[in-house]
Coordinates of N, CA and C in Angstrom, one line a residue:
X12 N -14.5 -11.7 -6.6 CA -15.8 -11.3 -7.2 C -15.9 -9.8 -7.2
X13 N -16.6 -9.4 -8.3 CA -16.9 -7.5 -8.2 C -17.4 -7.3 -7.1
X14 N -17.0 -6.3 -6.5 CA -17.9 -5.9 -5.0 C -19.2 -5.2 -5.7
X15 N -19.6 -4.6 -6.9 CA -21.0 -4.4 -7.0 C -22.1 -6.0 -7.3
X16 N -21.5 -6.6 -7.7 CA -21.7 -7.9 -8.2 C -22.4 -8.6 -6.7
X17 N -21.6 -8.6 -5.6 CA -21.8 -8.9 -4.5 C -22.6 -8.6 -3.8
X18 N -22.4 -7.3 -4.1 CA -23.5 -6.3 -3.5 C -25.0 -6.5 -3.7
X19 N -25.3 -6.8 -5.5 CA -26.2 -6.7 -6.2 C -26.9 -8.3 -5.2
X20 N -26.2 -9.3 -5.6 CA -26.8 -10.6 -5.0 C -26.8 -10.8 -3.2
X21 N -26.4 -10.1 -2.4 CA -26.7 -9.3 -1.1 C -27.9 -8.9 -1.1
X22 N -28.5 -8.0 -1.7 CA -29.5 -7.4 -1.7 C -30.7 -8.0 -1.9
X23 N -30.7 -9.1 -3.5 CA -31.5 -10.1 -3.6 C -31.6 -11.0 -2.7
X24 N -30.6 -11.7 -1.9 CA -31.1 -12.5 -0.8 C -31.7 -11.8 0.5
X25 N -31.2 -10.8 0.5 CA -32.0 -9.8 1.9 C -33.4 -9.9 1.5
X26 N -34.0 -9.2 0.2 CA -35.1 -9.8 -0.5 C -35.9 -10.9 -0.1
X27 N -35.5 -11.9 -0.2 CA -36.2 -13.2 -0.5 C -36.1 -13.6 1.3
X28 N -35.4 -13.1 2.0 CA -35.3 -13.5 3.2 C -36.5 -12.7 4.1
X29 N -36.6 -11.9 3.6 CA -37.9 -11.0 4.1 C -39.1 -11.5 3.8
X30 N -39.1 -11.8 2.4 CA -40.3 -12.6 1.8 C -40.6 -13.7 2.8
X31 N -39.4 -14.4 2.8 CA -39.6 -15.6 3.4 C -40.4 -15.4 4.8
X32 N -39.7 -14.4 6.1 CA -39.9 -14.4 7.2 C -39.4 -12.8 7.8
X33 N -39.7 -12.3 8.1 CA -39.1 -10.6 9.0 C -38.5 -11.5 9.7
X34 N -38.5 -12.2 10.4 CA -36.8 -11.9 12.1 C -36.1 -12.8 10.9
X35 N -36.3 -13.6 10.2 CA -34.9 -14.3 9.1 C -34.4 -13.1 8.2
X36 N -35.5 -12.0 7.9 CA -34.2 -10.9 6.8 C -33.7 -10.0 7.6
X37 N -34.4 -9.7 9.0 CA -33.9 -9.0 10.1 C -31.8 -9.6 10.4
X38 N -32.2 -11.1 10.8 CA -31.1 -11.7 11.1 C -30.3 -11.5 9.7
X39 N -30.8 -11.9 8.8 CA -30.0 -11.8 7.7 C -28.8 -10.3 7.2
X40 N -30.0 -9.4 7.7 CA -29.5 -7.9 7.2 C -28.3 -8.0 8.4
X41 N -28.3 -8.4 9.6 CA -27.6 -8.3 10.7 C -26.3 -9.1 10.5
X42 N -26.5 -10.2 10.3 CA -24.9 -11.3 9.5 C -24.2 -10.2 8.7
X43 N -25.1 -9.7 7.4 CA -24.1 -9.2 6.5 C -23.6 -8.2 6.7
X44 N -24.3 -7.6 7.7 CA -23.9 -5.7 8.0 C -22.6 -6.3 9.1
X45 N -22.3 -7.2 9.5 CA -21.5 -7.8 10.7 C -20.4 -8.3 9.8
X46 N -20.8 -9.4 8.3 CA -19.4 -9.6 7.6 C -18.8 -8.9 7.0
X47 N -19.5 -7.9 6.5 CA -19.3 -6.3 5.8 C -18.1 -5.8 6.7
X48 N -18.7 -5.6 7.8 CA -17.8 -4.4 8.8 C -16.6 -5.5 9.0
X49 N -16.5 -6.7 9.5 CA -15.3 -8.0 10.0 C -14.4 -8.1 8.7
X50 N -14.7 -8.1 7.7 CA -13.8 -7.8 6.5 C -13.3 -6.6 5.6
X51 N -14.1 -5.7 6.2 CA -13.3 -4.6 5.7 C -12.3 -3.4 6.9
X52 N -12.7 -4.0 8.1 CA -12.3 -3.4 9.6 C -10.8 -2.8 9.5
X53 N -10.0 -3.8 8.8 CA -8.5 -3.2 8.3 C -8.2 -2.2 7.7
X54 N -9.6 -1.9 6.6 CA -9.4 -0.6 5.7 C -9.7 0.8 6.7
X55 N -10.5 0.2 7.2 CA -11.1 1.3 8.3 C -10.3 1.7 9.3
X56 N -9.4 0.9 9.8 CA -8.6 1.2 11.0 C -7.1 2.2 9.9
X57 N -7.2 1.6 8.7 CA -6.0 2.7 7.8 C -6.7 3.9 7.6
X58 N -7.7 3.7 7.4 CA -8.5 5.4 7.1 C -8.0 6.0 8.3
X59 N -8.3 5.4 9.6 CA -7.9 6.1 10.7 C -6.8 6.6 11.1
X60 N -5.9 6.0 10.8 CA -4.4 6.3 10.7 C -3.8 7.4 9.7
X61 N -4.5 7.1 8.4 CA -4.8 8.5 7.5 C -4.8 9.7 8.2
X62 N -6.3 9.5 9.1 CA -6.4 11.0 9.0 C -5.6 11.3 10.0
X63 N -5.4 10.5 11.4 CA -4.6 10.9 12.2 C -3.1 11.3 11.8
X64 N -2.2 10.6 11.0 CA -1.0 11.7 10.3 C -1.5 12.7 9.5
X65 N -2.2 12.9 9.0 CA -3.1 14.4 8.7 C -3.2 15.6 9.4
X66 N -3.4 15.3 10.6 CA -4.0 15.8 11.7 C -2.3 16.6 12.5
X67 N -1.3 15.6 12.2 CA -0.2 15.6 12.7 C 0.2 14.8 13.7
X68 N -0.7 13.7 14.2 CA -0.3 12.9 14.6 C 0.2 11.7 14.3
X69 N 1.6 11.2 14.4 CA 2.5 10.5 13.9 C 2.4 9.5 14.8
X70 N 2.6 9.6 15.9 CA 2.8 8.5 17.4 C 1.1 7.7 16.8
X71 N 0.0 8.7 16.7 CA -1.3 7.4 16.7 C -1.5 6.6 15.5
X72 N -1.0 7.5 14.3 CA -1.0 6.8 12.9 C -0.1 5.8 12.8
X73 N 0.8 5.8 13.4 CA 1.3 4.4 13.8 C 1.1 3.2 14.6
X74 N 0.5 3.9 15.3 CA -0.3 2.7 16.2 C -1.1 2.1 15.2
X75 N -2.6 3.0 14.9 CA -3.2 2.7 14.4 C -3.2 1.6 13.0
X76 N -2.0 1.7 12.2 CA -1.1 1.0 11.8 C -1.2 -0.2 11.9
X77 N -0.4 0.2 13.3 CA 0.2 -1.5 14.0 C -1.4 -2.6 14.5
X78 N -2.3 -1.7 14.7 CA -3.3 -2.7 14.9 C -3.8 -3.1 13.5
X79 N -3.9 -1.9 12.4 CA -4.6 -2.4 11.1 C -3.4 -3.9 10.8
X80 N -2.5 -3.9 10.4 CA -1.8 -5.2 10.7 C -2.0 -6.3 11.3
X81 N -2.4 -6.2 12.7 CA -2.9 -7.2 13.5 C -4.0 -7.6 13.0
X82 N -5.0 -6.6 12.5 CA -5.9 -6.9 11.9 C -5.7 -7.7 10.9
X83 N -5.5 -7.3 9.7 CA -5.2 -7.8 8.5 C -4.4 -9.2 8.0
X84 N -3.6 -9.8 9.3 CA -2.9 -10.9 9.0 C -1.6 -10.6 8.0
X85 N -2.2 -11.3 6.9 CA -1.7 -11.3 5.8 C -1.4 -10.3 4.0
X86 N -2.2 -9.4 4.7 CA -2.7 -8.3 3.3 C -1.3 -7.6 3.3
X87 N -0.9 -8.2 2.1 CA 0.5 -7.4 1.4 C 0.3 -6.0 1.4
X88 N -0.9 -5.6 0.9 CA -1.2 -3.8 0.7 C -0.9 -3.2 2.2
X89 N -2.0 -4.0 3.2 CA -1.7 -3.2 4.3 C -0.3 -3.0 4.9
X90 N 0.5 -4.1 4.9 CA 1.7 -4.1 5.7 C 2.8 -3.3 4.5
X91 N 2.6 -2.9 3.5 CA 3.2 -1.8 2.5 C 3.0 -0.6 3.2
X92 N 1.3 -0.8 3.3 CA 1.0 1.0 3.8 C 1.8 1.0 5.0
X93 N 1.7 0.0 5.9 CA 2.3 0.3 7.4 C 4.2 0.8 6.9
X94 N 4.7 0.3 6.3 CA 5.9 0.3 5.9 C 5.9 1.9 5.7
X95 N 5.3 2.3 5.0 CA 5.2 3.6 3.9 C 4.9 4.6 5.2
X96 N 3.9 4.3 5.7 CA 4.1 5.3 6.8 C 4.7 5.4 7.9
X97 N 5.5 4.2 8.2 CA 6.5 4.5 9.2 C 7.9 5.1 8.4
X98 N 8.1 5.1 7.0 CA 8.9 6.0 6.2 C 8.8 7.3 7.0
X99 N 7.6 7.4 6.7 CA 6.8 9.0 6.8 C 7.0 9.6 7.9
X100 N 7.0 8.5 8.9 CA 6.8 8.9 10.6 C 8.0 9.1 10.6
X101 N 9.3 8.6 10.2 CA 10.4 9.0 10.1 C 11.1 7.8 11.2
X102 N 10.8 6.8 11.0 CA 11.2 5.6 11.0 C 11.8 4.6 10.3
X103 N 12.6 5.2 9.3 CA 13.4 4.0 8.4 C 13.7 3.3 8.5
X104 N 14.3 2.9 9.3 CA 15.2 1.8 10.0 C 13.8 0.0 10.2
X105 N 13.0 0.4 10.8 CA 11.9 -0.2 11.2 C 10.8 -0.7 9.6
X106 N 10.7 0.5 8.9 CA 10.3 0.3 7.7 C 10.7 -0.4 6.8
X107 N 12.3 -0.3 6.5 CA 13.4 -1.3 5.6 C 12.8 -2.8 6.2
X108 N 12.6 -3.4 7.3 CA 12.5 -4.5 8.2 C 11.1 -4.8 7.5
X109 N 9.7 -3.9 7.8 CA 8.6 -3.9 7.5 C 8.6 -4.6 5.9
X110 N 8.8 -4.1 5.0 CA 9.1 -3.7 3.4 C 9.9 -5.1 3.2
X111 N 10.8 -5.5 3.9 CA 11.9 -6.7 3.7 C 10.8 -7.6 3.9
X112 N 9.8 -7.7 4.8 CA 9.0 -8.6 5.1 C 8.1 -8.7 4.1
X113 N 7.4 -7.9 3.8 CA 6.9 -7.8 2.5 C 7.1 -8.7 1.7
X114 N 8.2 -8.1 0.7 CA 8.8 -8.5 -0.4 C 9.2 -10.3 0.2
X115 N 9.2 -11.0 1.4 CA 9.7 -12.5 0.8 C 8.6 -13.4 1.3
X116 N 7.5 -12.4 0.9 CA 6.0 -13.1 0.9 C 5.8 -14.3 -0.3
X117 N 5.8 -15.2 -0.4 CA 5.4 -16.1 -1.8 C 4.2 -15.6 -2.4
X118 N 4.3 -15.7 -3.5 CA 2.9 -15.6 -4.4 C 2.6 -14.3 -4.4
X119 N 3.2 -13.6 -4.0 CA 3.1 -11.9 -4.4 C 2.4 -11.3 -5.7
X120 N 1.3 -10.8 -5.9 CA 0.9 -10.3 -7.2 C 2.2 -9.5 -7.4
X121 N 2.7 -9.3 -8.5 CA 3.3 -8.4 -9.4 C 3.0 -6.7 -9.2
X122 N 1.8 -6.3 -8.9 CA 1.9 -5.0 -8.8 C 1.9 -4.4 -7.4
X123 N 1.6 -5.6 -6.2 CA 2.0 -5.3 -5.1 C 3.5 -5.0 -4.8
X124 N 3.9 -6.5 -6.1 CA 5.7 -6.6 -5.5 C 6.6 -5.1 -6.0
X125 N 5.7 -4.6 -7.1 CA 6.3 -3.9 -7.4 C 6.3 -2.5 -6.6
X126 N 5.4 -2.3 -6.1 CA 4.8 -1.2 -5.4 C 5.9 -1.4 -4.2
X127 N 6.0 -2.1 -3.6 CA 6.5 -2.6 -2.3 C 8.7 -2.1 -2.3
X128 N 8.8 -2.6 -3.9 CA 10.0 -2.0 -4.1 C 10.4 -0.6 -4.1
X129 N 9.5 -0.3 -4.4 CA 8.9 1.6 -5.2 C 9.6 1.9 -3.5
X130 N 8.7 1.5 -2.5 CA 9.0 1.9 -1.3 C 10.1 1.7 -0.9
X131 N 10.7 0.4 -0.8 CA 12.1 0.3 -0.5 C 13.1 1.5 -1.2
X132 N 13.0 1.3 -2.3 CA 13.8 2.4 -3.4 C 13.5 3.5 -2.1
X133 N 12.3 4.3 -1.8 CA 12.2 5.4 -1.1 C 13.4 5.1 0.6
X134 N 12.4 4.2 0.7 CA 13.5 4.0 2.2 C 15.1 3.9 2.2
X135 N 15.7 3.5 1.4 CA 17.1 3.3 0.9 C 17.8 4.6 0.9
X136 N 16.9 5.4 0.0 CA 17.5 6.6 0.0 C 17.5 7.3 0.9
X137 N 16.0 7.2 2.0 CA 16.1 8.0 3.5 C 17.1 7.8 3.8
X138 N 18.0 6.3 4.0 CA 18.9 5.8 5.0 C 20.2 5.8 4.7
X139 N 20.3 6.7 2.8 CA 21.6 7.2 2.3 C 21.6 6.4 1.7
X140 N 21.4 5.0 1.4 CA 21.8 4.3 0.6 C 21.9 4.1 -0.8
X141 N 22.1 5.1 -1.2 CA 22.0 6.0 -2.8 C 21.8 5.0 -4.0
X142 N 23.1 4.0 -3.8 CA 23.2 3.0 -5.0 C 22.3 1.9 -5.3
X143 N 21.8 1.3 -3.6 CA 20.8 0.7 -3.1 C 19.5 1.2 -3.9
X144 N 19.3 2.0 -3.9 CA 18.2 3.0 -4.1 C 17.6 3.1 -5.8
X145 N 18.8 3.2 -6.4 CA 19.3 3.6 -7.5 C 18.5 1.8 -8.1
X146 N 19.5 1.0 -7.8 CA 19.4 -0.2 -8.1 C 17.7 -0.7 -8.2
X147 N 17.4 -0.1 -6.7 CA 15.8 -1.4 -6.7 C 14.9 -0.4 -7.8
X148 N 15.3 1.0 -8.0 CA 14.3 2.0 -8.6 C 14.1 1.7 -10.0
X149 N 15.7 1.9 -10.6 CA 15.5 0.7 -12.4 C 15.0 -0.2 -12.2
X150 N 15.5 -1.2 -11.2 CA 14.9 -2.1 -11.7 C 13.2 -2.5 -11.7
X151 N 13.0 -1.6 -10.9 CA 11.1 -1.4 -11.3 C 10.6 -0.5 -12.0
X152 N 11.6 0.4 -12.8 CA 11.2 1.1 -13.8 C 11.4 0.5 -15.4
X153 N 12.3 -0.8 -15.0 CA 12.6 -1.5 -16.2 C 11.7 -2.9 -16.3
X154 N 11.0 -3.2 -14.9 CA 9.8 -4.4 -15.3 C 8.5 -3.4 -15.7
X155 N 8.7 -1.8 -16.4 CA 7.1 -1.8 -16.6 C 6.4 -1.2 -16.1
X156 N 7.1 -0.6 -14.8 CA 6.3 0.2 -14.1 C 6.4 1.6 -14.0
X157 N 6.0 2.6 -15.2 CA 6.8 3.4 -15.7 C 5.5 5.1 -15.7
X158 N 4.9 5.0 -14.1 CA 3.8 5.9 -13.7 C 4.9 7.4 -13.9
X159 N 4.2 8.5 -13.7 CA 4.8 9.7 -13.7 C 5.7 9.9 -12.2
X160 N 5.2 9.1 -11.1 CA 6.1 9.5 -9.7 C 7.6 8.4 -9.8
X161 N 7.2 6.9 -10.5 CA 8.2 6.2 -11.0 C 9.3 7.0 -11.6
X162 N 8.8 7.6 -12.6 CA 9.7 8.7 -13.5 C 10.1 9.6 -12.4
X163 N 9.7 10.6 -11.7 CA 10.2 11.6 -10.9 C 11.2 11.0 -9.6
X164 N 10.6 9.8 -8.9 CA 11.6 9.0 -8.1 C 12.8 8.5 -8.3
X165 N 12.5 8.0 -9.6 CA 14.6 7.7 -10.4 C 14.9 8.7 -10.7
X166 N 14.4 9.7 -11.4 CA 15.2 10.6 -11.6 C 16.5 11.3 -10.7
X167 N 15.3 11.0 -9.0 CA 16.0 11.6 -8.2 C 16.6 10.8 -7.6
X168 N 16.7 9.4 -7.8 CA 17.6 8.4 -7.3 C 19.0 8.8 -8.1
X169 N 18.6 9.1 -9.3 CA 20.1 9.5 -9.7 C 20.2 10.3 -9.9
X170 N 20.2 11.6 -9.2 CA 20.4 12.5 -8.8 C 21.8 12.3 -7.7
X171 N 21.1 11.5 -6.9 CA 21.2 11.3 -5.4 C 22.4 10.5 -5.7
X172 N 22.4 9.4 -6.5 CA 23.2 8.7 -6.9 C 24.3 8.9 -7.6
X173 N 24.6 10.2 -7.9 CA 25.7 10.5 -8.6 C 25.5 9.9 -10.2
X174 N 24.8 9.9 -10.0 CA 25.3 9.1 -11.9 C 25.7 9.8 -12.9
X175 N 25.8 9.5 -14.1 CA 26.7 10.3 -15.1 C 25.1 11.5 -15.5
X176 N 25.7 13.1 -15.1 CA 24.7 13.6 -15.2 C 24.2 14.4 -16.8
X177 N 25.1 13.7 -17.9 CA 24.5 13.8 -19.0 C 23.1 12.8 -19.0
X178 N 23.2 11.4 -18.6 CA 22.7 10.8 -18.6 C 21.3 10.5 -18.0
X179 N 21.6 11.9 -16.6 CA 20.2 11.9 -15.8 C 19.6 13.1 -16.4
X180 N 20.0 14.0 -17.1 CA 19.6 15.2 -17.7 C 18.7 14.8 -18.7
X181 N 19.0 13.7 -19.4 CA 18.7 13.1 -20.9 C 17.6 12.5 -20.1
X182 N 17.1 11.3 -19.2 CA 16.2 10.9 -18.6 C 15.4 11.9 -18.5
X183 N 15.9 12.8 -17.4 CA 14.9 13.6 -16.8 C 14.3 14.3 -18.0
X184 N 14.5 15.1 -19.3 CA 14.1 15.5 -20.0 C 13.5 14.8 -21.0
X185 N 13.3 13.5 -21.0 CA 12.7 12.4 -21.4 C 11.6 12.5 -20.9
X186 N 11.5 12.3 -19.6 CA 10.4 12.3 -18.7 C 9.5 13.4 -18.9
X187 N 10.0 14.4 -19.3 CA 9.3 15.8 -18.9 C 8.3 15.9 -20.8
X188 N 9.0 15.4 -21.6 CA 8.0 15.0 -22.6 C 7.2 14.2 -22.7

C-alpha cells in the first residue's frame, strides 16, 4: 500500500478514536507510533551505519549492519546494503558470501536481483576476478539495466578485463553520448 495512503487512513482512525474516547486515541496514537518505529527500526539502524562509515567508522558501520540484518530477517535490500558495505569496509571475501546469499533467495523482484549482481560485478573485481566481473556486469547491462554508473562500471570491467580495446573505446564513447 502507498505509505501516504496509509498514512492518510492512520490519521482518520486516530480521528474517530478520539471522538470515540481520549485514553482509546491516546492508546491508539501509542500502538501506531510503536508499529511505525517496530517496522521501520531496520531502516533506522542502516541510517546509523550510514553515518557512522561517514564519520570514518568502519568497525561500527558494520556492526551496525550486522544488527540491521538481525533486524530485518529477510529484506533482500538490507542484506545487499550489508553486502555493499562490507565491500566498502574492505571486506570482500565476506561480502561475495553476503551477496551469494542474496542472489539464491526465491522470488527475488527483478530490480533487487539485479542490483544485487551490480554488487557482485563490484566485489569480483575487488577480488581480481576480472572475467567474473566482466561476465555478471553484461549480463546486467544486457537484462535492461542500463543507469549511467551501469555504463561507467562495465566500462571499467573491461577495462580491467582486458578486452579487445577497440571495442571498450567504442562502448565507452557510446556511453559518453
Amino acid at each position: 500500500m502507498n505509505p501516504l495512503v496509509s498514512l492518510i487512513i492512520t490519521i482518520v482512525a486516530a480521528v474517530f478514536a478520539f471522538r470515540i474516547n481520549t485514553y482509546l486515541g491516546v492508546g491508539f496514537v501509542v500502538v501506531a507510533i510503536a508499529y511505525i518505529y517496530f517496522s521501520n527500526r531496520a531502516n533506522l539502524i542502516v541510517g546509523k551505519a550510514n553515518a557512522a562509515y561517514s564519520m570514518g567508522d568502519k568497525e561500527g558501520a558494520v556492526e551496525y549492519y550486522k544488527n540491521a540484518v538481525s533486524v530485518a530477517k529477510k529484506k533482500p535490500t538490507i542484506l545487499a546494503g550489508y553486502a555493499l558495505m562490507l565491500l566498502r569496509c574492505e571486506q570482500p571475501d565476506e561480502a561475495l558470501s553476503q551477496i551469494n546469499n542474496v542472489l539464491s533467495t526465491m522470488n527475488l523482484p527483478q530490480s533487487i536481483k539485479l542490483q544485487a549482481k551490480q554488487i557482485r560485478a563490484l566485489i569480483n573485481h575487488r577480488l581480481g576476478n576480472y572475467d567474473d566481473a566482466y561476465e555478471e556486469g553484461l549480463d546486467v547491462f544486457e537484462s535492461g539495466h542500463t543507469t549511467s554508473a551501469m555504463r561507467g562500471l562495465l566500462g571499467l570491467l573491461m577495462i580491467s578485463a582486458e578486452k579487445d580495446d577497440d571495442k571498450t573505446l567504442k562502448f565507452c564513447e557510446d556511453c559518453f553520448d
